[in-house]
Every structure is written in structure tokens, then in C-alpha cells.
């Protein structure tokens, strides 16, 4: 898998260079309107509503602002935007929507196993004009048999976000690349009366989706390992990388704030932005959230080291957090496609993607600079440029297992199980939910 991903990354880097070097893009044109079917609706005077159901809470304000501008340009299309995220169970909420007859026209999908789970509801988007501009790494999760079934919203990196000024004050001159170096850094931060880690371990997604991804990503061949878990030929129990990951978890608890299991993401963000903690497990989406508390904070991001293999650890988890897909049974699917196309081709849509949301674009036609995407985005981009990345793995897991993983991890943090018992609990969760 890693050899394959390396090849993909080389292509990705070449195209991402275009992203940062490009100086413009396709403007909205009348041809886009006609191509996507909205011109006919305008002529007839019929008004269609596109229901959007997504989970990225940090873009809600921007989406509502874009809604106003889009509806000005397309008066015969109304957007109904609903968001379930921030710790809520989006997957369960989406299933409820479909079961109750209130299915959305556009919804979020993580790709891979999640794409397979919803395959009978996904419109083939291969003929859409933006598909040819997708960066290969971003296209991968929603591509099957040469067909594209979703629009990736962006690329995101996950690791430790850190306060550069506190690191400098503590005498930490380089970001840690091993777990030993990480503990040494934590001790130096404690020595200047700074809490090294702010841990939002109340949040199931932070543990069961993002954090544990590293233990999977560092397998010799992650896809073979996951296939083996499904076939019963590989196991979490006794796996060295899961032992390593539990050591990292224990380290963050040892050098973290009190009561991590009752600390939510808003609290750990506030603690970090106020300078109470020096590190937190987060992604580059935290840029806008930190900026909202402490503008112009000197921050960065580095990978989460789980052992003392510096080369293995010096790779950041990067992937597509969400894809926007179209419900193939929707009565407004052409209007839904119109909005998706407008989002990534209009000047306003592209500006919001990189400047307001600080997204690393998933399309080569959306220009971005480090100044646009923020310090965290720039660090992620540097890892992408250098080909030092692992893919995010949670979209390959069985449906529902991320919540079970989080519960098992929280029990380990609470001391209700030991490391061996935790591994057995994780394996049992997979075995229960695998297809």
C-alpha cells in the first residue's frame, strides 16, 4: 500500500504545485448554468430546493454566506443547509434522514468502505467538469472502477498542533520525531510551568477516527492488514503498532491536563489558544478556530510519533475528511450538481475554500498560497510536497467501529482495562461489525 501511495503522492505533488502556483481559475459562466440544467428551470420559473446535509461545523457560517450569493445567481435554486457534527454522530443522523423519508440531495461521505456502504444512493459524477481537475490523492477515496462518485472538499492533515513560542521558551529547537524526544519536550514544557498536552478525550471522533489512524497507517501494508482483519487472518491483539500507539496515548495523559475524559474539543482549543497548553491533537482545520480566540498565534503541526523509529514517525496523516455526494434518487440532483460545480469554479467559492476556511484545495484549478491556508495548512502542504504522508484510514473501517474503538480507548485511559485487555476489546469491536 505504501509503495502504491508513494506513486500516487508523486503525482499529487506535481499537481499540488499547480495549486499553489496557479493564478486564477474558471469564472462562473452561462455555459455552466446550461450544462447543469438550471437554465431550463429558470425559463420555466420552477424553483427547486437542494437539501445539503454535512458535518463540518467549522464551515457553517461560510456555507450560509455562500448560500446567499449562490441564490442570487441562481434564483430558481434554493439551498437548505443542515449540519450535524462537532461530536454528534453524523452517520447515525444520516441513516435516520433516509429512513424517515427526508433524504438529502447532497450529503457527506468519507469514501472507501463508506462509499461502498452507500453505493446504491450515489450518483455517478464522472461527467462533471471539475472531475478532470481533481488531485489524484484527493480523488482516490471516491473513485471506483474508473468512476467518480464524490467531490472531495479538501485535503487535511492530522497531528500535534503546537505553540512555537512556548517550544522556543522551553528550549525545544526541533519538533519531536520519536516518542522519546516527545517525552523530553514534555518535560521541558513542564519545567516552565506549561501543561504539555491538552487532551479532548471526551470526543469519540478524536480517538476512534483520527488518533487511532496512526496505528493502522504504520502497518507494513495497511490495506493487507485491514483485509486480514476482515478475513480473520490478522489481529490487533499482539500487534506492535497498537502497543506503540497506546504508549503515546499514555504519554499524553501523563503530561496532560486533569480530567481528559471530560474535556471536549472546545475546551482543549481554548486552553491551547490561551497558552495554557503547548500541544493538542488536531488538524489544520483548527487554524480558523484558534484564530477566532487568539489571532496571529505562532503555531505549527508535526506528526504523532508512536515509537523511536524517526523515519516512520516523520510522516503526517493526510487525506480527504469528507466528500460531497449527490443522492441519485433526488428530484433535484441536477440542481445539486450545479451548486457543487459553482462551489469549486466561482471566484467566491474558491476564495472561501482557501481564504475563509483555510482549506488545502482538492482541485488543481483552485489557487492557494501559504498565506491563504494558514500556518497549519502550510505545514501540511510541506509534508505533502516532500511525500512524507500516511493516508487517513478510518473510512476503510467497518461501519460503526470508530465509536466502539473510542469507547475501548476511553476505558484504557480510565484504567478500566490494561493494554492487553484494550487490544482484545478493539479486536472484538472489529469482529462484531465487520461484514
PDB file of N, CA, C and O in Angstrom, residues 354-422:
ATOM      1  N   UNK A 354     -10.185  28.573   0.255  1.00  0.00           N
ATOM      2  CA  UNK A 354      -8.805  28.734   0.711  1.00  0.00           C
ATOM      3  C   UNK A 354      -8.606  29.852   1.731  1.00  0.00           C
ATOM      4  O   UNK A 354      -7.767  29.727   2.636  1.00  0.00           O
ATOM      5  N   UNK A 355      -9.363  30.941   1.613  1.00  0.00           N
ATOM      6  CA  UNK A 355      -9.083  32.089   2.477  1.00  0.00           C
ATOM      7  C   UNK A 355      -9.937  32.121   3.730  1.00  0.00           C
ATOM      8  O   UNK A 355      -9.455  32.515   4.792  1.00  0.00           O
ATOM      9  N   UNK A 356     -11.204  31.724   3.624  1.00  0.00           N
ATOM     10  CA  UNK A 356     -12.058  31.740   4.812  1.00  0.00           C
ATOM     11  C   UNK A 356     -11.939  30.428   5.583  1.00  0.00           C
ATOM     12  O   UNK A 356     -11.808  30.425   6.807  1.00  0.00           O
ATOM     13  N   UNK A 357     -11.993  29.305   4.878  1.00  0.00           N
ATOM     14  CA  UNK A 357     -11.944  28.001   5.543  1.00  0.00           C
ATOM     15  C   UNK A 357     -10.525  27.483   5.727  1.00  0.00           C
ATOM     16  O   UNK A 357     -10.316  26.491   6.422  1.00  0.00           O
ATOM     17  N   UNK A 358      -9.559  28.133   5.081  1.00  0.00           N
ATOM     18  CA  UNK A 358      -8.154  27.717   5.166  1.00  0.00           C
ATOM     19  C   UNK A 358      -7.963  26.280   4.694  1.00  0.00           C
ATOM     20  O   UNK A 358      -7.126  25.537   5.206  1.00  0.00           O
ATOM     21  N   UNK A 359      -8.743  25.880   3.696  1.00  0.00           N
ATOM     22  CA  UNK A 359      -8.663  24.525   3.162  1.00  0.00           C
ATOM     23  C   UNK A 359      -7.472  24.382   2.213  1.00  0.00           C
ATOM     24  O   UNK A 359      -7.151  25.301   1.461  1.00  0.00           O
ATOM     25  N   UNK A 360      -6.857  23.214   2.236  1.00  0.00           N
ATOM     26  CA  UNK A 360      -5.906  22.840   1.185  1.00  0.00           C
ATOM     27  C   UNK A 360      -6.753  22.278   0.048  1.00  0.00           C
ATOM     28  O   UNK A 360      -7.417  21.252   0.213  1.00  0.00           O
ATOM     29  N   UNK A 361      -6.770  22.939  -1.105  1.00  0.00           N
ATOM     30  CA  UNK A 361      -7.716  22.550  -2.155  1.00  0.00           C
ATOM     31  C   UNK A 361      -7.487  21.139  -2.674  1.00  0.00           C
ATOM     32  O   UNK A 361      -6.364  20.640  -2.710  1.00  0.00           O
ATOM     33  N   UNK A 362      -8.580  20.519  -3.100  1.00  0.00           N
ATOM     34  CA  UNK A 362      -8.524  19.184  -3.678  1.00  0.00           C
ATOM     35  C   UNK A 362      -8.499  19.221  -5.198  1.00  0.00           C
ATOM     36  O   UNK A 362      -8.421  18.180  -5.843  1.00  0.00           O
ATOM     37  N   UNK A 363      -8.580  20.430  -5.764  1.00  0.00           N
ATOM     38  CA  UNK A 363      -8.566  20.596  -7.214  1.00  0.00           C
ATOM     39  C   UNK A 363      -7.379  21.462  -7.622  1.00  0.00           C
ATOM     40  O   UNK A 363      -7.058  22.459  -6.958  1.00  0.00           O
ATOM     41  N   UNK A 364      -6.750  21.097  -8.722  1.00  0.00           N
ATOM     42  CA  UNK A 364      -5.561  21.820  -9.177  1.00  0.00           C
ATOM     43  C   UNK A 364      -5.893  23.207  -9.707  1.00  0.00           C
ATOM     44  O   UNK A 364      -4.997  24.032  -9.892  1.00  0.00           O
ATOM     45  N   UNK A 365      -7.171  23.483  -9.952  1.00  0.00           N
ATOM     46  CA  UNK A 365      -7.584  24.767 -10.509  1.00  0.00           C
ATOM     47  C   UNK A 365      -7.918  25.808  -9.440  1.00  0.00           C
ATOM     48  O   UNK A 365      -8.305  26.926  -9.776  1.00  0.00           O
ATOM     49  N   UNK A 366      -7.795  25.438  -8.178  1.00  0.00           N
ATOM     50  CA  UNK A 366      -8.061  26.398  -7.106  1.00  0.00           C
ATOM     51  C   UNK A 366      -6.721  26.889  -6.559  1.00  0.00           C
ATOM     52  O   UNK A 366      -5.983  26.129  -5.926  1.00  0.00           O
ATOM     53  N   UNK A 367      -6.381  28.154  -6.813  1.00  0.00           N
ATOM     54  CA  UNK A 367      -5.085  28.661  -6.364  1.00  0.00           C
ATOM     55  C   UNK A 367      -5.060  28.864  -4.861  1.00  0.00           C
ATOM     56  O   UNK A 367      -6.063  29.216  -4.250  1.00  0.00           O
ATOM     57  N   UNK A 368      -3.906  28.610  -4.250  1.00  0.00           N
ATOM     58  CA  UNK A 368      -3.752  28.817  -2.813  1.00  0.00           C
ATOM     59  C   UNK A 368      -2.301  29.138  -2.507  1.00  0.00           C
ATOM     60  O   UNK A 368      -1.395  28.682  -3.197  1.00  0.00           O
ATOM     61  N   UNK A 369      -2.090  29.922  -1.486  1.00  0.00           N
ATOM     62  CA  UNK A 369      -0.748  30.238  -1.011  1.00  0.00           C
ATOM     63  C   UNK A 369      -0.683  29.902   0.472  1.00  0.00           C
ATOM     64  O   UNK A 369      -1.720  29.765   1.136  1.00  0.00           O
ATOM     65  N   UNK A 370       0.529  29.770   1.028  1.00  0.00           N
ATOM     66  CA  UNK A 370       0.628  29.538   2.470  1.00  0.00           C
ATOM     67  C   UNK A 370      -0.084  30.618   3.283  1.00  0.00           C
ATOM     68  O   UNK A 370      -0.627  30.339   4.352  1.00  0.00           O
ATOM     69  N   UNK A 371      -0.086  31.839   2.762  1.00  0.00           N
ATOM     70  CA  UNK A 371      -0.788  32.920   3.457  1.00  0.00           C
ATOM     71  C   UNK A 371      -2.294  32.670   3.476  1.00  0.00           C
ATOM     72  O   UNK A 371      -2.983  32.997   4.444  1.00  0.00           O
ATOM     73  N   UNK A 372      -2.810  32.076   2.417  1.00  0.00           N
ATOM     74  CA  UNK A 372      -4.243  31.773   2.338  1.00  0.00           C
ATOM     75  C   UNK A 372      -4.635  30.687   3.331  1.00  0.00           C
ATOM     76  O   UNK A 372      -5.612  30.819   4.067  1.00  0.00           O
ATOM     77  N   UNK A 373      -3.890  29.594   3.351  1.00  0.00           N
ATOM     78  CA  UNK A 373      -4.321  28.410   4.085  1.00  0.00           C
ATOM     79  C   UNK A 373      -3.811  28.370   5.515  1.00  0.00           C
ATOM     80  O   UNK A 373      -4.152  27.454   6.262  1.00  0.00           O
ATOM     81  N   UNK A 374      -3.019  29.365   5.922  1.00  0.00           N
ATOM     82  CA  UNK A 374      -2.591  29.465   7.309  1.00  0.00           C
ATOM     83  C   UNK A 374      -1.343  28.659   7.623  1.00  0.00           C
ATOM     84  O   UNK A 374      -0.864  27.864   6.814  1.00  0.00           O
ATOM     85  N   UNK A 375      -0.813  28.876   8.819  1.00  0.00           N
ATOM     86  CA  UNK A 375       0.427  28.209   9.226  1.00  0.00           C
ATOM     87  C   UNK A 375       0.270  26.692   9.284  1.00  0.00           C
ATOM     88  O   UNK A 375       1.169  25.955   8.893  1.00  0.00           O
ATOM     89  N   UNK A 376      -0.887  26.230   9.765  1.00  0.00           N
ATOM     90  CA  UNK A 376      -1.093  24.783   9.861  1.00  0.00           C
ATOM     91  C   UNK A 376      -1.221  24.165   8.476  1.00  0.00           C
ATOM     92  O   UNK A 376      -0.639  23.111   8.199  1.00  0.00           O
ATOM     93  N   UNK A 377      -1.978  24.803   7.608  1.00  0.00           N
ATOM     94  CA  UNK A 377      -2.111  24.310   6.240  1.00  0.00           C
ATOM     95  C   UNK A 377      -0.779  24.282   5.527  1.00  0.00           C
ATOM     96  O   UNK A 377      -0.479  23.353   4.767  1.00  0.00           O
ATOM     97  N   UNK A 378       0.052  25.301   5.783  1.00  0.00           N
ATOM     98  CA  UNK A 378       1.367  25.356   5.145  1.00  0.00           C
ATOM     99  C   UNK A 378       2.246  24.198   5.614  1.00  0.00           C
ATOM    100  O   UNK A 378       2.991  23.610   4.819  1.00  0.00           O
ATOM    101  N   UNK A 379       2.166  23.860   6.898  1.00  0.00           N
ATOM    102  CA  UNK A 379       2.947  22.723   7.393  1.00  0.00           C
ATOM    103  C   UNK A 379       2.478  21.413   6.755  1.00  0.00           C
ATOM    104  O   UNK A 379       3.288  20.567   6.366  1.00  0.00           O
ATOM    105  N   UNK A 380       1.160  21.251   6.657  1.00  0.00           N
ATOM    106  CA  UNK A 380       0.624  20.048   5.997  1.00  0.00           C
ATOM    107  C   UNK A 380       1.112  19.990   4.556  1.00  0.00           C
ATOM    108  O   UNK A 380       1.556  18.945   4.067  1.00  0.00           O
ATOM    109  N   UNK A 381       1.037  21.126   3.872  1.00  0.00           N
ATOM    110  CA  UNK A 381       1.471  21.177   2.477  1.00  0.00           C
ATOM    111  C   UNK A 381       2.938  20.794   2.333  1.00  0.00           C
ATOM    112  O   UNK A 381       3.328  20.097   1.398  1.00  0.00           O
ATOM    113  N   UNK A 382       3.783  21.209   3.289  1.00  0.00           N
ATOM    114  CA  UNK A 382       5.198  20.852   3.228  1.00  0.00           C
ATOM    115  C   UNK A 382       5.392  19.338   3.306  1.00  0.00           C
ATOM    116  O   UNK A 382       6.225  18.784   2.585  1.00  0.00           O
ATOM    117  N   UNK A 383       4.623  18.673   4.169  1.00  0.00           N
ATOM    118  CA  UNK A 383       4.715  17.223   4.239  1.00  0.00           C
ATOM    119  C   UNK A 383       4.225  16.575   2.941  1.00  0.00           C
ATOM    120  O   UNK A 383       4.795  15.585   2.465  1.00  0.00           O
ATOM    121  N   UNK A 384       3.170  17.136   2.359  1.00  0.00           N
ATOM    122  CA  UNK A 384       2.662  16.617   1.082  1.00  0.00           C
ATOM    123  C   UNK A 384       3.718  16.794  -0.010  1.00  0.00           C
ATOM    124  O   UNK A 384       4.001  15.872  -0.784  1.00  0.00           O
ATOM    125  N   UNK A 385       4.324  17.984  -0.069  1.00  0.00           N
ATOM    126  CA  UNK A 385       5.353  18.265  -1.069  1.00  0.00           C
ATOM    127  C   UNK A 385       6.503  17.273  -0.985  1.00  0.00           C
ATOM    128  O   UNK A 385       7.049  16.837  -1.999  1.00  0.00           O
ATOM    129  N   UNK A 386       6.866  16.935   0.245  1.00  0.00           N
ATOM    130  CA  UNK A 386       8.009  16.045   0.455  1.00  0.00           C
ATOM    131  C   UNK A 386       7.628  14.569   0.346  1.00  0.00           C
ATOM    132  O   UNK A 386       8.483  13.695   0.449  1.00  0.00           O
ATOM    133  N   UNK A 387       6.332  14.299   0.145  1.00  0.00           N
ATOM    134  CA  UNK A 387       5.877  12.917   0.036  1.00  0.00           C
ATOM    135  C   UNK A 387       5.916  12.176   1.355  1.00  0.00           C
ATOM    136  O   UNK A 387       5.894  10.941   1.385  1.00  0.00           O
ATOM    137  N   UNK A 388       5.940  12.915   2.476  1.00  0.00           N
ATOM    138  CA  UNK A 388       6.021  12.294   3.798  1.00  0.00           C
ATOM    139  C   UNK A 388       4.626  12.271   4.427  1.00  0.00           C
ATOM    140  O   UNK A 388       4.316  13.055   5.326  1.00  0.00           O
ATOM    141  N   UNK A 389       3.791  11.387   3.916  1.00  0.00           N
ATOM    142  CA  UNK A 389       2.409  11.317   4.400  1.00  0.00           C
ATOM    143  C   UNK A 389       1.951   9.867   4.534  1.00  0.00           C
ATOM    144  O   UNK A 389       2.423   8.977   3.836  1.00  0.00           O
ATOM    145  N   UNK A 390       1.025   9.679   5.472  1.00  0.00           N
ATOM    146  CA  UNK A 390       0.222   8.466   5.557  1.00  0.00           C
ATOM    147  C   UNK A 390      -1.212   8.857   5.228  1.00  0.00           C
ATOM    148  O   UNK A 390      -1.650   9.969   5.531  1.00  0.00           O
ATOM    149  N   UNK A 391      -1.957   7.941   4.634  1.00  0.00           N
ATOM    150  CA  UNK A 391      -3.362   8.211   4.387  1.00  0.00           C
ATOM    151  C   UNK A 391      -4.184   8.070   5.659  1.00  0.00           C
ATOM    152  O   UNK A 391      -3.811   7.339   6.583  1.00  0.00           O
ATOM    153  N   UNK A 392      -5.304   8.801   5.722  1.00  0.00           N
ATOM    154  CA  UNK A 392      -6.267   8.596   6.799  1.00  0.00           C
ATOM    155  C   UNK A 392      -6.997   7.288   6.543  1.00  0.00           C
ATOM    156  O   UNK A 392      -7.395   7.001   5.426  1.00  0.00           O
ATOM    157  N   UNK A 393      -7.198   6.497   7.578  1.00  0.00           N
ATOM    158  CA  UNK A 393      -7.649   5.113   7.379  1.00  0.00           C
ATOM    159  C   UNK A 393      -9.085   4.829   7.788  1.00  0.00           C
ATOM    160  O   UNK A 393      -9.646   3.799   7.409  1.00  0.00           O
ATOM    161  N   UNK A 394      -9.715   5.707   8.570  1.00  0.00           N
ATOM    162  CA  UNK A 394     -10.991   5.369   9.197  1.00  0.00           C
ATOM    163  C   UNK A 394     -12.102   5.050   8.203  1.00  0.00           C
ATOM    164  O   UNK A 394     -13.014   4.281   8.518  1.00  0.00           O
ATOM    165  N   UNK A 395     -12.037   5.623   7.003  1.00  0.00           N
ATOM    166  CA  UNK A 395     -13.084   5.351   6.014  1.00  0.00           C
ATOM    167  C   UNK A 395     -13.045   3.912   5.503  1.00  0.00           C
ATOM    168  O   UNK A 395     -13.974   3.471   4.831  1.00  0.00           O
ATOM    169  N   UNK A 396     -11.976   3.189   5.838  1.00  0.00           N
ATOM    170  CA  UNK A 396     -11.857   1.785   5.444  1.00  0.00           C
ATOM    171  C   UNK A 396     -12.384   0.838   6.526  1.00  0.00           C
ATOM    172  O   UNK A 396     -12.445  -0.365   6.315  1.00  0.00           O
ATOM    173  N   UNK A 397     -12.750   1.411   7.691  1.00  0.00           N
ATOM    174  CA  UNK A 397     -13.191   0.579   8.810  1.00  0.00           C
ATOM    175  C   UNK A 397     -14.644   0.139   8.628  1.00  0.00           C
ATOM    176  O   UNK A 397     -15.418   0.797   7.934  1.00  0.00           O
ATOM    177  N   UNK A 398     -15.059  -0.929   9.291  1.00  0.00           N
ATOM    178  CA  UNK A 398     -16.475  -1.318   9.271  1.00  0.00           C
ATOM    179  C   UNK A 398     -17.356  -0.210   9.849  1.00  0.00           C
ATOM    180  O   UNK A 398     -16.935   0.528  10.749  1.00  0.00           O
ATOM    181  N   UNK A 399     -18.554  -0.115   9.343  1.00  0.00           N
ATOM    182  CA  UNK A 399     -19.490   0.908   9.798  1.00  0.00           C
ATOM    183  C   UNK A 399     -19.726   0.777  11.301  1.00  0.00           C
ATOM    184  O   UNK A 399     -20.056  -0.297  11.803  1.00  0.00           O
ATOM    185  N   UNK A 400     -19.549   1.876  12.021  1.00  0.00           N
ATOM    186  CA  UNK A 400     -19.813   1.899  13.455  1.00  0.00           C
ATOM    187  C   UNK A 400     -18.634   1.559  14.333  1.00  0.00           C
ATOM    188  O   UNK A 400     -18.700   1.747  15.562  1.00  0.00           O
ATOM    189  N   UNK A 401     -17.536   1.093  13.761  1.00  0.00           N
ATOM    190  CA  UNK A 401     -16.433   0.627  14.605  1.00  0.00           C
ATOM    191  C   UNK A 401     -15.668   1.785  15.238  1.00  0.00           C
ATOM    192  O   UNK A 401     -15.044   1.624  16.300  1.00  0.00           O
ATOM    193  N   UNK A 402     -15.706   2.966  14.640  1.00  0.00           N
ATOM    194  CA  UNK A 402     -14.953   4.090  15.211  1.00  0.00           C
ATOM    195  C   UNK A 402     -15.484   4.461  16.598  1.00  0.00           C
ATOM    196  O   UNK A 402     -14.701   4.782  17.495  1.00  0.00           O
ATOM    197  N   UNK A 403     -16.791   4.421  16.755  1.00  0.00           N
ATOM    198  CA  UNK A 403     -17.363   4.711  18.077  1.00  0.00           C
ATOM    199  C   UNK A 403     -16.983   3.637  19.090  1.00  0.00           C
ATOM    200  O   UNK A 403     -16.694   3.926  20.253  1.00  0.00           O
ATOM    201  N   UNK A 404     -16.979   2.377  18.641  1.00  0.00           N
ATOM    202  CA  UNK A 404     -16.579   1.277  19.521  1.00  0.00           C
ATOM    203  C   UNK A 404     -15.102   1.402  19.903  1.00  0.00           C
ATOM    204  O   UNK A 404     -14.728   1.172  21.055  1.00  0.00           O
ATOM    205  N   UNK A 405     -14.278   1.774  18.928  1.00  0.00           N
ATOM    206  CA  UNK A 405     -12.860   1.999  19.208  1.00  0.00           C
ATOM    207  C   UNK A 405     -12.700   3.065  20.291  1.00  0.00           C
ATOM    208  O   UNK A 405     -11.924   2.914  21.234  1.00  0.00           O
ATOM    209  N   UNK A 406     -13.416   4.169  20.112  1.00  0.00           N
ATOM    210  CA  UNK A 406     -13.291   5.280  21.058  1.00  0.00           C
ATOM    211  C   UNK A 406     -13.669   4.850  22.466  1.00  0.00           C
ATOM    212  O   UNK A 406     -12.991   5.199  23.446  1.00  0.00           O
ATOM    213  N   UNK A 407     -14.735   4.078  22.574  1.00  0.00           N
ATOM    214  CA  UNK A 407     -15.160   3.599  23.887  1.00  0.00           C
ATOM    215  C   UNK A 407     -14.080   2.726  24.526  1.00  0.00           C
ATOM    216  O   UNK A 407     -13.786   2.848  25.727  1.00  0.00           O
ATOM    217  N   UNK A 408     -13.468   1.851  23.723  1.00  0.00           N
ATOM    218  CA  UNK A 408     -12.387   0.998  24.233  1.00  0.00           C
ATOM    219  C   UNK A 408     -11.190   1.832  24.680  1.00  0.00           C
ATOM    220  O   UNK A 408     -10.579   1.566  25.730  1.00  0.00           O
ATOM    221  N   UNK A 409     -10.853   2.843  23.897  1.00  0.00           N
ATOM    222  CA  UNK A 409      -9.708   3.705  24.229  1.00  0.00           C
ATOM    223  C   UNK A 409      -9.996   4.500  25.499  1.00  0.00           C
ATOM    224  O   UNK A 409      -9.118   4.667  26.364  1.00  0.00           O
ATOM    225  N   UNK A 410     -11.209   4.980  25.629  1.00  0.00           N
ATOM    226  CA  UNK A 410     -11.578   5.724  26.833  1.00  0.00           C
ATOM    227  C   UNK A 410     -11.502   4.838  28.071  1.00  0.00           C
ATOM    228  O   UNK A 410     -11.137   5.302  29.152  1.00  0.00           O
ATOM    229  N   UNK A 411     -11.833   3.564  27.922  1.00  0.00           N
ATOM    230  CA  UNK A 411     -11.701   2.639  29.052  1.00  0.00           C
ATOM    231  C   UNK A 411     -10.241   2.438  29.428  1.00  0.00           C
ATOM    232  O   UNK A 411      -9.904   2.308  30.616  1.00  0.00           O
ATOM    233  N   UNK A 412      -9.360   2.431  28.425  1.00  0.00           N
ATOM    234  CA  UNK A 412      -7.926   2.326  28.694  1.00  0.00           C
ATOM    235  C   UNK A 412      -7.440   3.562  29.447  1.00  0.00           C
ATOM    236  O   UNK A 412      -6.683   3.450  30.418  1.00  0.00           O
ATOM    237  N   UNK A 413      -7.871   4.734  29.010  1.00  0.00           N
ATOM    238  CA  UNK A 413      -7.487   5.980  29.677  1.00  0.00           C
ATOM    239  C   UNK A 413      -7.969   5.986  31.132  1.00  0.00           C
ATOM    240  O   UNK A 413      -7.252   6.424  32.035  1.00  0.00           O
ATOM    241  N   UNK A 414      -9.177   5.486  31.336  1.00  0.00           N
ATOM    242  CA  UNK A 414      -9.770   5.473  32.676  1.00  0.00           C
ATOM    243  C   UNK A 414      -9.168   4.409  33.582  1.00  0.00           C
ATOM    244  O   UNK A 414      -9.455   4.378  34.790  1.00  0.00           O
ATOM    245  N   UNK A 415      -8.346   3.511  33.023  1.00  0.00           N
ATOM    246  CA  UNK A 415      -7.741   2.458  33.811  1.00  0.00           C
ATOM    247  C   UNK A 415      -8.657   1.277  34.075  1.00  0.00           C
ATOM    248  O   UNK A 415      -8.391   0.441  34.943  1.00  0.00           O
ATOM    249  N   UNK A 416      -9.739   1.186  33.307  1.00  0.00           N
ATOM    250  CA  UNK A 416     -10.680   0.078  33.498  1.00  0.00           C
ATOM    251  C   UNK A 416     -10.196  -1.205  32.821  1.00  0.00           C
ATOM    252  O   UNK A 416     -10.684  -2.292  33.133  1.00  0.00           O
ATOM    253  N   UNK A 417      -9.295  -1.060  31.850  1.00  0.00           N
ATOM    254  CA  UNK A 417      -8.653  -2.220  31.217  1.00  0.00           C
ATOM    255  C   UNK A 417      -7.164  -1.940  31.100  1.00  0.00           C
ATOM    256  O   UNK A 417      -6.744  -0.772  31.052  1.00  0.00           O
ATOM    257  N   UNK A 418      -6.362  -2.989  31.055  1.00  0.00           N
ATOM    258  CA  UNK A 418      -4.943  -2.794  30.783  1.00  0.00           C
ATOM    259  C   UNK A 418      -4.710  -2.831  29.274  1.00  0.00           C
ATOM    260  O   UNK A 418      -5.659  -2.997  28.494  1.00  0.00           O
ATOM    261  N   UNK A 419      -3.466  -2.696  28.869  1.00  0.00           N
ATOM    262  CA  UNK A 419      -3.174  -2.612  27.431  1.00  0.00           C
ATOM    263  C   UNK A 419      -3.594  -3.882  26.695  1.00  0.00           C
ATOM    264  O   UNK A 419      -4.168  -3.827  25.606  1.00  0.00           O
ATOM    265  N   UNK A 420      -3.361  -5.036  27.309  1.00  0.00           N
ATOM    266  CA  UNK A 420      -3.750  -6.307  26.679  1.00  0.00           C
ATOM    267  C   UNK A 420      -5.264  -6.406  26.552  1.00  0.00           C
ATOM    268  O   UNK A 420      -5.793  -6.842  25.519  1.00  0.00           O
ATOM    269  N   UNK A 421      -5.971  -6.013  27.595  1.00  0.00           N
ATOM    270  CA  UNK A 421      -7.426  -6.037  27.557  1.00  0.00           C
ATOM    271  C   UNK A 421      -7.981  -5.061  26.538  1.00  0.00           C
ATOM    272  O   UNK A 421      -9.004  -5.334  25.884  1.00  0.00           O
ATOM    273  N   UNK A 422      -7.296  -3.933  26.390  1.00  0.00           N
ATOM    274  CA  UNK A 422      -7.712  -2.942  25.388  1.00  0.00           C
ATOM    275  C   UNK A 422      -7.596  -3.508  23.974  1.00  0.00           C
ATOM    276  O   UNK A 422      -8.507  -3.356  23.151  1.00  0.00           O
TER     277      UNK A 422
END
